[in-house]
Amino acid sequence: MKITSEIFQVGGEELTSSQDAAIYLIVSDGQSVLVDAGCGFDQKQLIKNIQQYQPNPHKINLLLLTHCHFDHSGGADQLRNYLGCKIVAHSLDAFYLEEGNNTVTAASWYNATLQPFMIDRKLKKPEETVKLGTLGIKALHVPGHSPGSVVYLMESDEKRVLFGQDLHGPLHPVLKSNREDYNRSLKILLDLDVDILCEGHFGIFDGKKQVRDFITSYLQY
Ligand SMILES: [Zn+2]
């Protein structure tokens, strides 16, 4: 599914496996990047979907994880093995992936076991840029849903596009969610005033007002 001339949805409930969160592919300036990996239950279908927009998936050199939850990260290691890409995640969530924590990553909610895997680049700052050739993707730390939740922001077709995978939450003690952090993060996201939001489970919000209304609906003042 095409979102801009450089951004495509290649995985998710309807595209790969019913339990997968959305998986996005960026093909820009000769660089290819994935945002999130799904559970990894149907990698064959995912690769087929990727090939519609990037005929050579091995050109994908980066997998950006938004957070540690299994429906976003479960397929990450398997994908890295196949594609030969590097995995990026925030250090606070990388911790749970590297220790194979089935509770905080919610793997147990999917009757799955998370095999521990290493994160190649750990984000540590409130804001940093992931550079790939001429492509710059901004990573913002937005804790709340999980301690190390990250959103990724880029310009495409002169629009500001935000990959905000679980902006809707949920907040749960088992996930180490934090309401105060979450509210603060949502306000930061509102201030970004983006044109397009690529969400994890609610699809694509196209238009500043649609994005704003969606984020505001989760904000408790
Ligand atoms: Zn989540």
Coordinates of C-alpha atoms and ligand atoms in Angstrom, one line a residue:
M1 CA 0.0 0.0 0.0
K2 CA 1.5 3.3 -1.1
I3 CA 1.5 6.2 1.3
T4 CA 3.9 8.6 -0.4
S5 CA 6.1 8.0 -3.5
E6 CA 8.8 6.7 -1.0
I7 CA 6.8 5.1 1.8
F8 CA 4.7 1.9 1.7
Q9 CA 2.9 -0.3 4.1
V10 CA 4.2 -3.9 3.6
G11 CA 3.0 -5.6 6.7
G12 CA 0.1 -5.6 9.2
E13 CA -3.1 -7.3 10.1
E14 CA -4.4 -7.5 6.6
L15 CA -1.1 -7.8 4.8
T16 CA 1.0 -10.4 6.7
S17 CA -0.4 -11.9 9.9
S18 CA -3.5 -11.0 11.9
Q19 CA -1.3 -10.4 14.9
D20 CA 1.2 -8.1 13.2
A21 CA 1.4 -4.4 13.9
A22 CA 2.0 -2.3 10.8
I23 CA 5.3 -2.7 9.0
Y24 CA 6.5 0.2 6.8
L25 CA 9.1 0.4 4.0
I26 CA 10.9 3.5 3.0
V27 CA 12.7 3.5 -0.3
S28 CA 14.3 6.9 -0.8
D29 CA 17.5 8.2 -2.5
G30 CA 18.8 4.7 -3.1
Q31 CA 18.3 3.7 0.6
S32 CA 15.8 1.2 1.9
V33 CA 14.6 1.1 5.5
L34 CA 12.0 -0.9 7.4
V35 CA 10.0 0.5 10.3
D36 CA 9.1 -2.4 12.7
A37 CA 9.1 -6.1 11.9
G38 CA 5.8 -7.7 13.0
C39 CA 5.7 -10.9 15.0
G40 CA 7.6 -12.8 12.3
F41 CA 4.8 -15.4 11.8
D42 CA 4.8 -15.0 8.0
Q43 CA 8.1 -13.7 6.8
K44 CA 7.6 -15.2 3.3
Q45 CA 4.5 -13.0 2.7
L46 CA 6.3 -10.0 4.1
I47 CA 9.2 -10.4 1.7
K48 CA 6.8 -10.8 -1.2
N49 CA 5.1 -7.5 -0.2
I50 CA 8.4 -5.8 0.1
Q51 CA 9.4 -6.9 -3.4
Q52 CA 6.5 -5.0 -4.9
Y53 CA 8.4 -1.8 -4.0
Q54 CA 12.0 -3.0 -3.5
P55 CA 12.7 -5.8 -5.9
N56 CA 15.9 -6.6 -4.0
P57 CA 15.0 -6.8 -0.3
H58 CA 18.7 -7.3 0.5
K59 CA 19.2 -3.7 -0.2
I60 CA 17.4 -2.9 3.0
N61 CA 20.1 -1.8 5.4
L62 CA 18.2 -0.7 8.4
L63 CA 15.3 -1.9 10.6
L64 CA 14.0 0.8 12.9
L65 CA 12.1 -0.6 15.9
T66 CA 9.6 1.8 17.5
H67 CA 9.4 -0.3 20.7
C68 CA 10.0 -3.7 22.2
H69 CA 6.4 -5.2 22.0
F70 CA 6.3 -8.6 20.2
D71 CA 3.8 -7.6 17.5
H72 CA 6.5 -5.0 16.4
S73 CA 9.7 -6.7 17.2
G74 CA 9.1 -10.5 17.2
G75 CA 10.3 -10.9 13.6
A76 CA 13.3 -8.5 13.9
D77 CA 16.1 -11.0 14.3
Q78 CA 14.8 -13.4 11.6
L79 CA 14.5 -10.4 9.3
R80 CA 18.1 -9.2 10.0
N81 CA 19.4 -12.8 9.4
Y82 CA 17.6 -12.8 6.0
L83 CA 18.2 -9.2 4.9
G84 CA 21.6 -8.5 6.5
C85 CA 20.4 -5.2 7.9
K86 CA 21.2 -3.5 11.2
I87 CA 18.6 -3.1 14.0
V88 CA 18.0 0.2 15.7
A89 CA 16.0 0.6 19.0
H90 CA 16.0 2.8 22.1
S91 CA 18.3 1.5 24.8
L92 CA 15.5 1.4 27.4
D93 CA 13.5 -1.1 25.3
A94 CA 16.6 -2.8 23.8
F95 CA 17.3 -4.1 27.3
Y96 CA 14.1 -6.3 27.3
L97 CA 14.8 -7.6 23.8
E98 CA 18.4 -8.5 24.6
E99 CA 17.3 -10.4 27.7
G100 CA 14.4 -12.1 26.0
N101 CA 11.8 -10.8 28.4
N102 CA 8.5 -12.4 27.5
T103 CA 6.4 -10.2 29.9
V104 CA 7.5 -6.6 29.2
T105 CA 7.7 -7.4 25.4
A106 CA 4.2 -8.9 25.7
A107 CA 5.4 -12.0 23.8
S108 CA 3.3 -14.1 26.2
W109 CA 0.1 -12.3 25.0
Y110 CA 0.8 -13.8 21.6
N111 CA 1.6 -17.3 23.0
A112 CA 5.1 -16.8 21.7
T113 CA 8.6 -16.9 23.2
L114 CA 10.9 -14.1 22.4
Q115 CA 14.4 -15.4 21.5
P116 CA 16.8 -12.8 22.9
F117 CA 18.6 -10.8 20.2
M118 CA 21.1 -7.9 20.1
I119 CA 20.3 -4.4 19.0
D120 CA 23.0 -3.0 16.7
R121 CA 22.4 0.7 17.5
K122 CA 20.9 1.9 20.7
L123 CA 19.2 5.3 20.8
K124 CA 19.9 7.1 24.0
K125 CA 19.1 10.8 23.5
P126 CA 15.7 12.5 23.5
E127 CA 16.2 13.2 19.9
E128 CA 18.8 12.0 17.3
T129 CA 19.1 11.6 13.6
V130 CA 19.6 8.3 11.9
K131 CA 21.5 9.0 8.7
L132 CA 21.6 6.9 5.6
G133 CA 23.2 8.5 2.6
T134 CA 21.3 11.7 2.0
L135 CA 18.3 10.3 3.9
G136 CA 17.9 11.7 7.5
I137 CA 15.3 10.2 9.8
K138 CA 14.7 11.8 13.1
A139 CA 14.2 9.5 16.1
L140 CA 12.3 11.0 19.1
H141 CA 12.1 9.3 22.5
V142 CA 8.4 9.3 23.5
P143 CA 8.1 7.1 26.6
G144 CA 4.8 6.2 28.1
H145 CA 3.4 3.1 26.3
S146 CA 6.8 1.5 26.9
P147 CA 9.9 3.0 28.6
G148 CA 11.8 3.1 25.3
S149 CA 9.1 4.0 22.8
V150 CA 10.4 5.9 19.8
V151 CA 8.7 7.7 16.9
Y152 CA 10.5 8.3 13.6
L153 CA 10.0 11.5 11.6
M154 CA 10.9 12.2 8.0
E155 CA 10.0 14.5 5.0
S156 CA 8.5 12.8 2.0
D157 CA 6.8 14.4 -1.0
E158 CA 7.2 17.7 0.9
K159 CA 5.1 16.3 3.8
R160 CA 6.1 15.6 7.3
V161 CA 5.5 11.9 7.9
L162 CA 5.5 10.4 11.4
F163 CA 5.9 6.7 12.2
G164 CA 4.1 6.6 15.6
Q165 CA 3.3 2.9 16.0
D166 CA 1.4 2.7 19.3
L167 CA 0.3 6.2 20.0
H168 CA -3.0 4.8 21.1
G169 CA -1.3 2.8 23.9
P170 CA -2.5 0.7 25.7
L171 CA -1.0 1.6 29.1
H172 CA -0.5 -1.4 31.3
P173 CA 1.7 -2.0 34.4
V174 CA 3.0 -5.3 33.0
L175 CA 4.3 -3.2 30.0
K176 CA 5.9 -0.7 32.4
S177 CA 3.7 2.0 30.9
N178 CA 3.6 5.4 32.5
R179 CA 0.7 7.8 32.2
E180 CA 2.6 11.0 33.0
D181 CA 5.3 10.2 30.5
Y182 CA 2.6 9.2 27.9
N183 CA 0.7 12.5 28.3
R184 CA 4.0 14.4 27.9
S185 CA 4.9 12.4 24.9
L186 CA 1.5 13.0 23.2
K187 CA 1.9 16.8 23.7
I188 CA 5.4 16.6 22.0
L189 CA 3.8 14.7 19.1
L190 CA 1.0 17.3 18.7
D191 CA 3.6 20.0 18.5
L192 CA 5.2 18.3 15.6
D193 CA 2.1 19.2 13.5
V194 CA 2.7 16.4 11.0
D195 CA 0.9 15.9 7.8
I196 CA 0.7 12.1 7.8
L197 CA 0.7 9.6 10.8
C198 CA 1.6 6.0 10.1
E199 CA 0.1 4.2 13.1
G200 CA 0.7 0.6 14.3
H201 CA -2.9 -0.7 14.5
F202 CA -5.1 2.1 13.2
G203 CA -3.6 2.6 9.8
I204 CA -2.7 5.9 8.1
F205 CA -4.0 9.3 9.1
D206 CA -3.6 11.7 6.2
G207 CA -4.0 15.4 7.0
K208 CA -3.0 17.6 9.9
K209 CA -6.5 17.7 11.4
Q210 CA -7.0 13.9 11.2
V211 CA -3.6 13.4 13.0
R212 CA -4.3 16.0 15.6
D213 CA -7.8 14.6 16.4
F214 CA -6.5 11.1 16.7
I215 CA -3.6 12.1 19.1
T216 CA -5.9 14.4 21.1
S217 CA -8.4 11.7 21.7
Y218 CA -5.8 9.8 23.8
L219 CA -4.7 12.8 25.8
Q220 CA -6.0 13.1 29.4
Y221 CA -5.4 16.6 30.6
Ligands
ZN1 ZN 3.0 -1.7 21.8

